[in-house]
CSV table of C-alpha atoms in Angstrom, one decimal:
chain,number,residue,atom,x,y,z
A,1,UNK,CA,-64.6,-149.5,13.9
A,2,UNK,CA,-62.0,-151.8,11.8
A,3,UNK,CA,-59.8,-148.7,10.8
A,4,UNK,CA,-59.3,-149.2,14.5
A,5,UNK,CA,-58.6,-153.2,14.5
A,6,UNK,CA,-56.4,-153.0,11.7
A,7,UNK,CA,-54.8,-150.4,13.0
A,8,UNK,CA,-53.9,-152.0,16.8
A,9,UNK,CA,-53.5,-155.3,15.3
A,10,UNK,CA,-50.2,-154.0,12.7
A,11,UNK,CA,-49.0,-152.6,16.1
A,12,UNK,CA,-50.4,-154.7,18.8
A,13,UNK,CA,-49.3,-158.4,19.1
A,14,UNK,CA,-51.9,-159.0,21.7
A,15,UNK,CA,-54.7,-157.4,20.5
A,16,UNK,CA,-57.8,-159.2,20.5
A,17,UNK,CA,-60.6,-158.0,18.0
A,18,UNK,CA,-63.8,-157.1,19.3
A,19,UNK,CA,-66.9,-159.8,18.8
A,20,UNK,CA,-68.7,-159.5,15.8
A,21,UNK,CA,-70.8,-157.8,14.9
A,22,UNK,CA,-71.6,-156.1,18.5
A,23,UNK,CA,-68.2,-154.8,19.2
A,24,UNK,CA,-67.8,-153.1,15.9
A,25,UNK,CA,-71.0,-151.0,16.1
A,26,UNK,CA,-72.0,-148.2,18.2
A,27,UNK,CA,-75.1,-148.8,20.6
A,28,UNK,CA,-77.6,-146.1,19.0
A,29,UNK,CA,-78.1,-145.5,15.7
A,30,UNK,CA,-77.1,-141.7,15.8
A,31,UNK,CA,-74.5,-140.0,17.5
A,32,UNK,CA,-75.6,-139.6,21.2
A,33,UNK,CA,-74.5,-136.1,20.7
A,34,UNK,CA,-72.3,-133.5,18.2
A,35,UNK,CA,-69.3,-133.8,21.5
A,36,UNK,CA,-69.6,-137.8,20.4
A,37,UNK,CA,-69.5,-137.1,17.0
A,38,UNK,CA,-66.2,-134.4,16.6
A,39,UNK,CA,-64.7,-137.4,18.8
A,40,UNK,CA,-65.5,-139.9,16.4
A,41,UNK,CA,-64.1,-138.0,13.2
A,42,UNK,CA,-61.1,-136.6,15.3
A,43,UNK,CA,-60.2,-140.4,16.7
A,44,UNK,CA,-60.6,-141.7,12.8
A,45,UNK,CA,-58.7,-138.7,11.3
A,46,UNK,CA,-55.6,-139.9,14.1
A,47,UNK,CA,-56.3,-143.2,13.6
A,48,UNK,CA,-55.7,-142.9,9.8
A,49,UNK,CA,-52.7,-140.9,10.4
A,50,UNK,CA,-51.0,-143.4,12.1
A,51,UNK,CA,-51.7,-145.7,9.7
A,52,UNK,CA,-50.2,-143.6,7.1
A,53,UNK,CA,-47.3,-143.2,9.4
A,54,UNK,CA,-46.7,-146.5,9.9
A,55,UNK,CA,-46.8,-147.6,6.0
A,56,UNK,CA,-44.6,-144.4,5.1
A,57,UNK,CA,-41.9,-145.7,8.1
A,58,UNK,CA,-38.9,-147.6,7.7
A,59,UNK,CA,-39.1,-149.2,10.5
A,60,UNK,CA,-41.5,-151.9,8.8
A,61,UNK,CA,-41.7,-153.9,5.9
A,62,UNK,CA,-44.8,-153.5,4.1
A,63,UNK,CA,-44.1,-157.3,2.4
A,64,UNK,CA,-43.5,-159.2,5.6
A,65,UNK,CA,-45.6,-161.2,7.5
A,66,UNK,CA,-47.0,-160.5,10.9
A,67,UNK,CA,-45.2,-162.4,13.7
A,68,UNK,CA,-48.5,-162.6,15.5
A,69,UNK,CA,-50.4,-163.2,12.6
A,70,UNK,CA,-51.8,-166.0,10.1
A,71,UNK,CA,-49.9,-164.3,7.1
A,72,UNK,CA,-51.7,-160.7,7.3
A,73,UNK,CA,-48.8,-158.1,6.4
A,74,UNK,CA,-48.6,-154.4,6.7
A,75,UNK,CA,-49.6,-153.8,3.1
A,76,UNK,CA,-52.6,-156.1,3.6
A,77,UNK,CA,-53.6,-154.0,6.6
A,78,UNK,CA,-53.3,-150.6,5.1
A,79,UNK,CA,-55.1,-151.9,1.5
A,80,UNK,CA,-58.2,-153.3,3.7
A,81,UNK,CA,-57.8,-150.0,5.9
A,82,UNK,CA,-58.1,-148.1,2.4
A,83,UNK,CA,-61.4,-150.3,1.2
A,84,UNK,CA,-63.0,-150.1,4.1
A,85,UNK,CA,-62.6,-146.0,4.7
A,86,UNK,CA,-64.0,-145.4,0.8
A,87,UNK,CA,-66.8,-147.5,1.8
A,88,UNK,CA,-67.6,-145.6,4.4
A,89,UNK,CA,-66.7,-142.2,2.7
A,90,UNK,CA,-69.3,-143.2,-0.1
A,91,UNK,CA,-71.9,-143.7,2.7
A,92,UNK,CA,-71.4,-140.0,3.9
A,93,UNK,CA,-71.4,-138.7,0.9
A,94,UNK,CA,-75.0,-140.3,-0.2
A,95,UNK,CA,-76.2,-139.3,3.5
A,96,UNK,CA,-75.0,-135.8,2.8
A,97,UNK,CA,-76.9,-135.5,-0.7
A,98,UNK,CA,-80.0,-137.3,0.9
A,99,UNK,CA,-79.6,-134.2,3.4
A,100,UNK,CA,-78.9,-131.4,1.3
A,101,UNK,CA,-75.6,-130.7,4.0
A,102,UNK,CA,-73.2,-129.6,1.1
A,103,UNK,CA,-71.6,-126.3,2.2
């Protein structure tokens, strides 16, 4: 999931991103069960909340490049993080009209 790349790389000097495209997708194409699937909405919910925590800090400067980086900066990070999770919102929301789920 790239909310969590992004995410380990604006902390993480030594992270290493996953290979593409297998490390960034689960291996079924359904959740393996509802357990897997709480876990995955409770680990992007934290996820985004640190992210928000980390852009709402003073500790870092939004503007500044990444030490361990090629130029990528904190605002970069969190604007890609924002794309990415609307993408991704749009895709529930037409899988939840397909499936009549609206409560």
């Amino acid at each position: 999931m790239v909310s969590v790349a992004c995410k380990w790389f604006s902390i993480n000097p030594r992270h290493v991103s996953p290979d593409y495209p297998d490390g960034y997708w689960p291996a079924s194409v359904e959740p393996p069960s509802a357990e897997a699937w709480d876990s995955s909405m409770h680990l992007f919910t934290a996820d985004l909340s640190r992210m928000k925590a980390l852009v709402e800090g003073r500790s870092l400067d939004l503007f500044a490049p990444f030490s361990h980086g090629s130029g990528q900066t904190l605002l970069r990070e969190a604007m890609l993080l924002a794309d990415h999770n609307a993408y991704h919102l749009g895709q529930l929301v037409v899988l939840r009209r397909l499936l009549g789920a609206w409560y």
